[in-house]
Coordinates of C-alpha atoms in Angstrom, one line a residue:
Chain Z
X1 CA -4.5 8.4 -32.9
X2 CA -6.9 6.2 -34.7
X3 CA -10.7 5.9 -33.7
X4 CA -10.4 2.5 -32.4
X5 CA -7.6 3.5 -29.9
X6 CA -9.6 6.6 -28.8
X7 CA -12.7 4.4 -28.1
X8 CA -10.5 2.0 -26.2
X9 CA -9.1 4.9 -24.0
X10 CA -12.5 6.2 -23.3
X11 CA -13.6 2.9 -22.1
X12 CA -10.5 2.6 -19.9
X13 CA -11.4 6.2 -18.4
X14 CA -14.9 5.1 -17.6
X15 CA -13.9 1.9 -15.8
X16 CA -11.8 3.8 -13.3
X17 CA -15.1 4.4 -11.6
X18 CA -15.3 0.6 -10.4
X19 CA -12.9 1.7 -7.8
X20 CA -15.7 3.8 -6.4
X21 CA -18.2 1.1 -6.1
X22 CA -18.1 -0.1 -2.5
X23 CA -19.1 -3.6 -1.1
X24 CA -20.4 -4.9 2.2
X25 CA -17.1 -6.6 2.9
X26 CA -14.1 -4.8 4.6
X27 CA -10.4 -4.7 4.2
X28 CA -8.5 -6.9 6.6
X29 CA -7.5 -3.9 8.8
X30 CA -11.1 -2.9 8.8
X31 CA -10.2 0.6 7.9
X32 CA -12.7 0.8 5.1
X33 CA -15.1 -1.0 2.8
X34 CA -13.7 -3.2 -0.1
X35 CA -14.3 -1.9 -3.5
X36 CA -15.4 -3.8 -6.7
X37 CA -12.1 -3.1 -8.4
X38 CA -9.9 -4.7 -5.8
X39 CA -12.4 -7.5 -5.4
X40 CA -12.0 -8.2 -9.1
X41 CA -8.3 -8.4 -8.8
X42 CA -8.7 -10.7 -5.9
X43 CA -10.9 -13.1 -7.7
X44 CA -8.9 -13.1 -10.9
X45 CA -5.7 -14.1 -8.9
X46 CA -7.6 -16.5 -6.7
X47 CA -8.7 -18.3 -9.9
X48 CA -5.1 -18.6 -11.1
X49 CA -4.1 -20.1 -7.7
X50 CA -7.0 -22.5 -7.4
X51 CA -7.6 -23.5 -11.0
X52 CA -6.4 -27.2 -10.4
X53 CA -9.4 -27.6 -8.1
X54 CA -12.0 -27.2 -10.8
X55 CA -13.7 -30.5 -11.5
X56 CA -13.4 -29.9 -15.2
X57 CA -10.0 -30.8 -16.4
X58 CA -9.7 -28.7 -19.5
X59 CA -10.5 -25.2 -18.3
X60 CA -9.7 -22.2 -20.5
X61 CA -8.0 -20.2 -17.9
X62 CA -7.6 -17.0 -19.9
X63 CA -11.4 -17.0 -20.4
X64 CA -12.0 -17.5 -16.7
X65 CA -9.7 -14.6 -15.8
X66 CA -11.3 -12.2 -18.4
X67 CA -14.7 -13.0 -17.1
X68 CA -13.5 -12.1 -13.5
X69 CA -11.9 -9.0 -14.6
X70 CA -15.1 -7.6 -16.3
X71 CA -17.7 -9.3 -14.2
X72 CA -18.5 -6.3 -11.9
X73 CA -18.2 -3.5 -14.5
X74 CA -21.9 -3.2 -14.8
X75 CA -22.0 -2.0 -11.2
X76 CA -20.5 1.3 -12.4
X77 CA -24.0 2.1 -13.7
X78 CA -26.1 -0.3 -11.7
X79 CA -24.5 -0.3 -8.3
X80 CA -23.7 -3.4 -6.2
X81 CA -26.5 -5.5 -4.7
X82 CA -25.7 -7.4 -1.5
X83 CA -26.2 -11.1 -2.2
X84 CA -29.0 -11.2 0.6
X85 CA -30.9 -8.3 -0.7
X86 CA -33.8 -10.0 -2.5
X87 CA -35.8 -6.9 -3.3
X88 CA -32.8 -5.3 -4.9
X89 CA -32.0 -8.6 -6.9
X90 CA -35.4 -8.4 -8.7
X91 CA -34.6 -5.3 -10.5
X92 CA -30.8 -5.7 -10.6
X93 CA -30.8 -8.1 -13.5
X94 CA -32.5 -5.6 -15.9
X95 CA -30.3 -2.7 -14.8
X96 CA -27.2 -4.7 -15.3
X97 CA -28.1 -6.0 -18.8
X98 CA -28.6 -2.3 -19.9
X99 CA -25.4 -1.1 -18.2
X100 CA -23.5 -3.9 -20.0
X101 CA -24.8 -2.7 -23.2
X102 CA -23.9 0.9 -22.5
X103 CA -20.6 0.3 -20.9
X104 CA -19.1 -2.3 -23.3
X105 CA -20.6 -0.2 -26.1
X106 CA -17.8 2.4 -25.5
X107 CA -15.4 -0.1 -27.1
X108 CA -14.9 -0.8 -30.8
X109 CA -17.9 -3.0 -32.1
X110 CA -16.0 -6.3 -32.2
X111 CA -14.6 -5.9 -28.6
X112 CA -18.0 -4.6 -27.3
X113 CA -19.7 -7.7 -28.7
X114 CA -17.0 -10.1 -27.2
X115 CA -17.0 -8.6 -23.8
X116 CA -20.9 -8.4 -23.7
X117 CA -21.2 -11.9 -24.6
X118 CA -18.5 -13.1 -22.1
X119 CA -20.5 -11.1 -19.5
X120 CA -23.7 -12.7 -20.3
X121 CA -22.0 -16.2 -20.4
X122 CA -20.7 -15.7 -16.9
X123 CA -24.0 -14.4 -15.5
X124 CA -25.9 -17.4 -16.9
X125 CA -23.2 -19.8 -15.9
X126 CA -23.4 -21.3 -19.4
X127 CA -20.0 -23.0 -19.6
X128 CA -17.4 -24.6 -17.4
X129 CA -15.4 -21.4 -17.3
X130 CA -18.4 -19.5 -16.3
X131 CA -19.3 -21.8 -13.5
X132 CA -15.7 -21.9 -12.2
X133 CA -15.5 -18.1 -12.3
X134 CA -18.8 -17.8 -10.5
X135 CA -17.6 -20.2 -7.9
X136 CA -14.4 -18.1 -7.2
X137 CA -16.7 -15.1 -7.0
X138 CA -18.8 -16.7 -4.4
X139 CA -15.8 -18.0 -2.3
X140 CA -13.8 -14.9 -2.1
X141 CA -16.3 -12.9 0.1
X142 CA -16.4 -15.8 2.5
X143 CA -12.6 -15.9 3.0
X144 CA -12.5 -12.2 3.4
X145 CA -15.4 -12.0 5.8
X146 CA -13.9 -14.5 8.1
X147 CA -10.7 -12.5 8.1
X148 CA -12.2 -8.9 8.3
X149 CA -15.7 -9.4 9.8
X150 CA -17.0 -8.7 13.3
X151 CA -20.1 -9.9 15.0
X152 CA -21.0 -6.3 15.5
X153 CA -21.0 -5.4 11.9
X154 CA -24.3 -6.0 10.4
X155 CA -27.7 -5.1 11.8
X156 CA -29.4 -7.9 9.9
X157 CA -27.2 -11.1 9.7
X158 CA -28.1 -14.0 7.5
X159 CA -28.3 -17.5 9.1
X160 CA -25.5 -19.9 8.3
X161 CA -28.0 -22.0 6.5
X162 CA -29.1 -19.1 4.2
X163 CA -25.4 -18.5 3.5
X164 CA -24.9 -22.2 2.6
X165 CA -27.9 -22.1 0.3
X166 CA -26.5 -19.0 -1.6
X167 CA -23.0 -20.4 -1.9
X168 CA -24.1 -23.8 -3.1
X169 CA -23.5 -23.2 -6.8
X170 CA -19.7 -23.6 -5.8
X171 CA -20.4 -27.3 -5.6
X172 CA -21.4 -27.3 -9.4
X173 CA -17.8 -26.6 -10.4
X174 CA -15.6 -27.9 -7.7
X175 CA -16.1 -30.4 -4.9
X176 CA -12.9 -29.3 -3.2
X177 CA -13.7 -25.6 -3.1
X178 CA -17.3 -26.5 -1.9
X179 CA -15.6 -28.1 1.2
X180 CA -13.6 -25.0 1.7
X181 CA -16.7 -22.9 1.5
X182 CA -18.5 -25.1 4.1
X183 CA -15.6 -24.8 6.3
X184 CA -15.4 -21.0 6.1
X185 CA -19.2 -20.7 6.8
X186 CA -18.9 -23.1 9.8
X187 CA -16.0 -21.1 11.3
X188 CA -17.7 -17.8 10.5
X189 CA -20.9 -19.0 12.4
X190 CA -18.7 -20.1 15.3
X191 CA -17.3 -16.4 15.4
X192 CA -20.9 -15.0 15.4
X193 CA -20.7 -13.5 12.0
X194 CA -23.8 -15.5 11.0
X195 CA -27.0 -16.5 13.0
X196 CA -27.3 -20.3 13.8
X197 CA -30.4 -22.1 12.5
X198 CA -32.6 -21.0 15.2
X199 CA -31.9 -17.4 14.1
X200 CA -29.7 -16.5 17.2
X201 CA -26.0 -15.4 17.0
Chain E
X1 CA -8.5 -30.5 3.4
X2 CA -5.1 -31.4 1.9
X3 CA -1.8 -29.7 2.7
X4 CA -1.6 -28.1 -0.9
X5 CA -5.0 -26.5 -0.5
X6 CA -4.2 -25.2 3.0
X7 CA -1.0 -23.6 1.6
X8 CA -2.9 -22.0 -1.2
X9 CA -5.5 -20.6 1.2
X10 CA -2.8 -19.1 3.5
X11 CA -1.3 -17.3 0.5
X12 CA -4.6 -16.0 -0.5
X13 CA -5.2 -14.7 3.1
X14 CA -1.8 -13.1 2.9
X15 CA -2.5 -11.2 -0.3
X16 CA -5.5 -9.5 1.1
X17 CA -2.9 -7.0 2.4
X18 CA -2.2 -5.7 -1.0
X19 CA -5.4 -3.7 -0.7
X20 CA -3.7 -1.7 2.1
X21 CA -0.6 -0.6 0.0
X22 CA -1.4 2.9 -1.2
X23 CA 0.1 4.7 -4.1
X24 CA 0.6 8.3 -5.0
X25 CA -2.2 8.3 -7.6
X26 CA -5.8 9.1 -6.5
X27 CA -9.2 7.7 -7.5
X28 CA -11.1 9.8 -10.0
X29 CA -13.2 11.5 -7.4
X30 CA -10.1 12.4 -5.4
X31 CA -11.6 10.9 -2.2
X32 CA -8.6 8.7 -1.5
X33 CA -5.3 7.2 -2.8
X34 CA -5.3 4.3 -5.2
X35 CA -4.2 1.1 -3.8
X36 CA -2.0 -1.6 -5.5
X37 CA -4.8 -4.2 -5.6
X38 CA -7.1 -2.1 -7.7
X39 CA -4.2 -0.8 -9.7
X40 CA -3.5 -4.5 -10.5
X41 CA -7.0 -5.1 -11.7
X42 CA -6.8 -2.0 -13.7
X43 CA -3.6 -3.0 -15.6
X44 CA -4.8 -6.5 -16.1
X45 CA -8.0 -5.4 -17.8
X46 CA -6.1 -2.6 -19.6
X47 CA -3.8 -5.3 -21.1
X48 CA -6.9 -7.2 -22.4
X49 CA -8.2 -4.1 -24.1
X50 CA -5.0 -3.0 -25.6
X51 CA -3.3 -6.3 -26.5
X52 CA -3.7 -5.6 -30.3
X53 CA -1.3 -2.6 -30.0
X54 CA 1.7 -4.8 -28.9
X55 CA 4.3 -4.8 -31.6
X56 CA 4.9 -8.4 -31.1
X57 CA 2.1 -10.3 -32.9
X58 CA 2.1 -13.6 -31.0
X59 CA 1.8 -12.5 -27.4
X60 CA 0.7 -15.1 -24.8
X61 CA -2.0 -13.0 -23.1
X62 CA -2.6 -15.2 -20.2
X63 CA 1.1 -14.8 -19.3
X64 CA 0.8 -11.0 -19.6
X65 CA -2.3 -11.0 -17.3
X66 CA -0.7 -13.4 -14.9
X67 CA 2.3 -11.1 -14.6
X68 CA 0.1 -8.0 -14.0
X69 CA -2.0 -9.8 -11.3
X70 CA 1.1 -10.6 -9.3
X71 CA 3.5 -7.8 -10.3
X72 CA 2.9 -5.8 -7.1
X73 CA 2.5 -8.5 -4.4
X74 CA 6.0 -7.9 -3.2
X75 CA 4.9 -4.5 -2.0
X76 CA 3.0 -6.2 0.9
X77 CA 6.5 -6.7 2.5
X78 CA 8.5 -4.1 0.6
X79 CA 6.1 -1.1 0.3
X80 CA 5.5 0.9 -2.8
X81 CA 8.3 3.2 -4.2
X82 CA 7.3 6.3 -6.3
X83 CA 8.8 6.1 -9.6
X84 CA 10.6 9.2 -9.1
X85 CA 12.2 8.4 -5.7
X86 CA 15.7 7.4 -6.7
X87 CA 17.0 7.0 -3.2
X88 CA 14.1 4.5 -2.5
X89 CA 14.7 2.7 -5.7
X90 CA 18.4 1.9 -4.7
X91 CA 17.3 -0.4 -1.9
X92 CA 13.9 -1.5 -3.3
X93 CA 15.2 -4.2 -5.7
X94 CA 16.8 -6.2 -2.9
X95 CA 13.8 -5.9 -0.6
X96 CA 11.5 -6.9 -3.3
X97 CA 13.6 -10.0 -4.3
X98 CA 13.4 -11.2 -0.6
X99 CA 9.8 -10.4 -0.5
X100 CA 9.1 -12.5 -3.6
X101 CA 10.8 -15.4 -2.0
X102 CA 8.9 -15.2 1.2
X103 CA 5.5 -14.4 -0.2
X104 CA 5.4 -16.9 -3.1
X105 CA 7.0 -19.4 -0.7
X106 CA 3.7 -19.7 1.1
X107 CA 2.4 -21.5 -2.0
X108 CA 3.0 -25.3 -2.8
X109 CA 6.7 -25.6 -4.2
X110 CA 5.6 -25.9 -7.8
X111 CA 3.4 -22.7 -7.8
X112 CA 5.9 -20.8 -5.7
X113 CA 8.6 -21.5 -8.3
X114 CA 6.4 -20.7 -11.2
X115 CA 5.1 -17.4 -9.8
X116 CA 8.5 -16.3 -8.5
X117 CA 10.0 -17.0 -12.0
X118 CA 7.1 -15.0 -13.6
X119 CA 7.7 -12.0 -11.3
X120 CA 11.5 -12.0 -12.0
X121 CA 10.8 -12.3 -15.8
X122 CA 8.5 -9.3 -15.5
X123 CA 11.0 -7.3 -13.4
X124 CA 13.7 -7.9 -15.8
X125 CA 11.6 -7.4 -18.9
X126 CA 13.1 -10.6 -20.2
X127 CA 10.3 -11.5 -22.7
X128 CA 7.9 -9.9 -25.1
X129 CA 5.1 -10.6 -22.5
X130 CA 7.2 -9.0 -19.7
X131 CA 7.8 -5.9 -21.9
X132 CA 4.3 -5.5 -22.8
X133 CA 3.0 -6.0 -19.2
X134 CA 5.7 -3.4 -18.1
X135 CA 4.4 -0.9 -20.7
X136 CA 0.8 -1.3 -19.5
X137 CA 2.2 -0.8 -15.9
X138 CA 3.8 2.4 -17.0
X139 CA 0.9 3.7 -19.0
X140 CA -1.9 3.3 -16.5
X141 CA -0.6 5.9 -13.9
X142 CA -0.3 8.4 -16.7
X143 CA -4.0 8.0 -17.7
X144 CA -5.2 7.9 -14.1
X145 CA -3.1 10.9 -13.2
X146 CA -4.6 13.1 -16.0
X147 CA -8.1 12.1 -14.9
X148 CA -7.5 12.5 -11.1
X149 CA -4.5 14.7 -10.5
X150 CA -4.5 18.4 -9.6
X151 CA -1.6 21.0 -10.0
X152 CA -1.8 21.4 -6.1
X153 CA -1.1 17.8 -5.4
X154 CA 2.5 17.2 -5.0
X155 CA 5.2 19.4 -3.3
X156 CA 7.8 18.2 -5.7
X157 CA 6.7 17.6 -9.2
X158 CA 8.7 16.0 -11.8
X159 CA 9.4 17.9 -15.2
X160 CA 7.6 16.6 -18.2
X161 CA 11.0 15.6 -19.6
X162 CA 11.8 13.3 -16.6
X163 CA 8.4 11.7 -16.9
X164 CA 9.0 11.1 -20.7
X165 CA 12.4 9.5 -19.8
X166 CA 10.9 7.2 -17.2
X167 CA 8.1 6.1 -19.4
X168 CA 10.3 5.5 -22.5
X169 CA 10.3 1.7 -22.2
X170 CA 6.7 1.7 -23.4
X171 CA 8.3 2.3 -26.8
X172 CA 10.1 -1.0 -26.6
X173 CA 6.8 -2.9 -26.9
X174 CA 4.4 -0.7 -28.6
X175 CA 4.8 2.2 -30.9
X176 CA 1.0 3.2 -30.6
X177 CA 1.0 3.1 -26.9
X178 CA 4.1 5.2 -26.9
X179 CA 2.3 7.8 -28.8
X180 CA -0.6 7.6 -26.3
X181 CA 1.9 8.1 -23.5
X182 CA 3.6 11.1 -25.0
X183 CA 0.2 12.7 -25.5
X184 CA -0.9 12.0 -21.9
X185 CA 2.3 13.5 -20.8
X186 CA 1.9 16.7 -22.9
X187 CA -1.8 17.2 -21.8
X188 CA -0.7 16.6 -18.1
X189 CA 2.0 19.2 -18.5
X190 CA -0.5 21.7 -20.1
X191 CA -2.7 21.2 -16.8
X192 CA 0.2 21.9 -14.6
X193 CA 0.7 18.4 -13.4
X194 CA 4.4 18.4 -14.4
X195 CA 6.9 21.2 -14.6
X196 CA 8.1 22.2 -17.9
X197 CA 11.6 22.0 -19.1
X198 CA 12.8 25.1 -17.3
X199 CA 11.4 23.7 -14.1
X200 CA 8.5 26.0 -13.8
X201 CA 4.8 24.7 -13.6

């Protein structure tokens, strides 16, 4: 077995750990928390199904899917930060940049550079592909939360307005998906999953 | 929201259930069984990393990844069948064909037809892409099992020879990955995860 293949297999052994990074959202039967590996599958497939709704006509779909398959790998070292945890977010970027360097660095140099560049492009939303991938990554938890959430779940709920503000980047890549997001947020608010503007459930 | 988008969202709500289809393999910390959604993520990313080892030079990688992202969806209706469960396998094909029709049928007609066709192509290993995708799908559980398996796990263990026979289709798409598979099987046998030829652990 050559050195290149050995490096690739070591990387693949390491990324098994993404299955052990748990998120705030639940599975639809509410038996357990969703993990970042199945979330990554979910968004990659969602992108395939919804690609026609991107405002950009000529989207490189393979690039979108690649971004979504790798976008959370840094959490293996840096952990998952809840979208409404502002204190966590402040230190998260630096931790994730270091994690990307270490994790992708397990791969042969050319692949390491390509994956790391792709991850940075996604994080900075620097291309139409990155913006669409980011939109899907923002949309999936909304759909999942409406299916699996309960008004009793969280001690500290965000307001619907705060959720709208966080999800607004969806509008940058797709007018239709932004409508979907708004509708999901409204229906979730009606079910008591978010607080209303006055801060009451 | 137009009818097309509504159908797509209904399909996406339905496929959340793949996260609840559990497999025989475990996560690396052995805390729980792996599910088919995270397995699908794993093989899709594995295909990206290992694509250069396909014997076919001009592989349509997006097609490979699409196949791997959807390959297990039929299990939502038909359940997962262990690769060594021969009785289960006999009725499984028919159940899965019906499941594919129903599940992909939630999508708009053009997408339903495209996904269903892609799934049949994968199942029948009818193209270079399908054969490579199938190889990755056969390889991932071997790598995972060596990391997460224990000689105490299964009441009925297959022999290393039976595993080799089941995994041999890997050789049809990649000589290098077939070497990897053989090495994983040998190391797993040494650790007592499979029986040896005489049927003893």
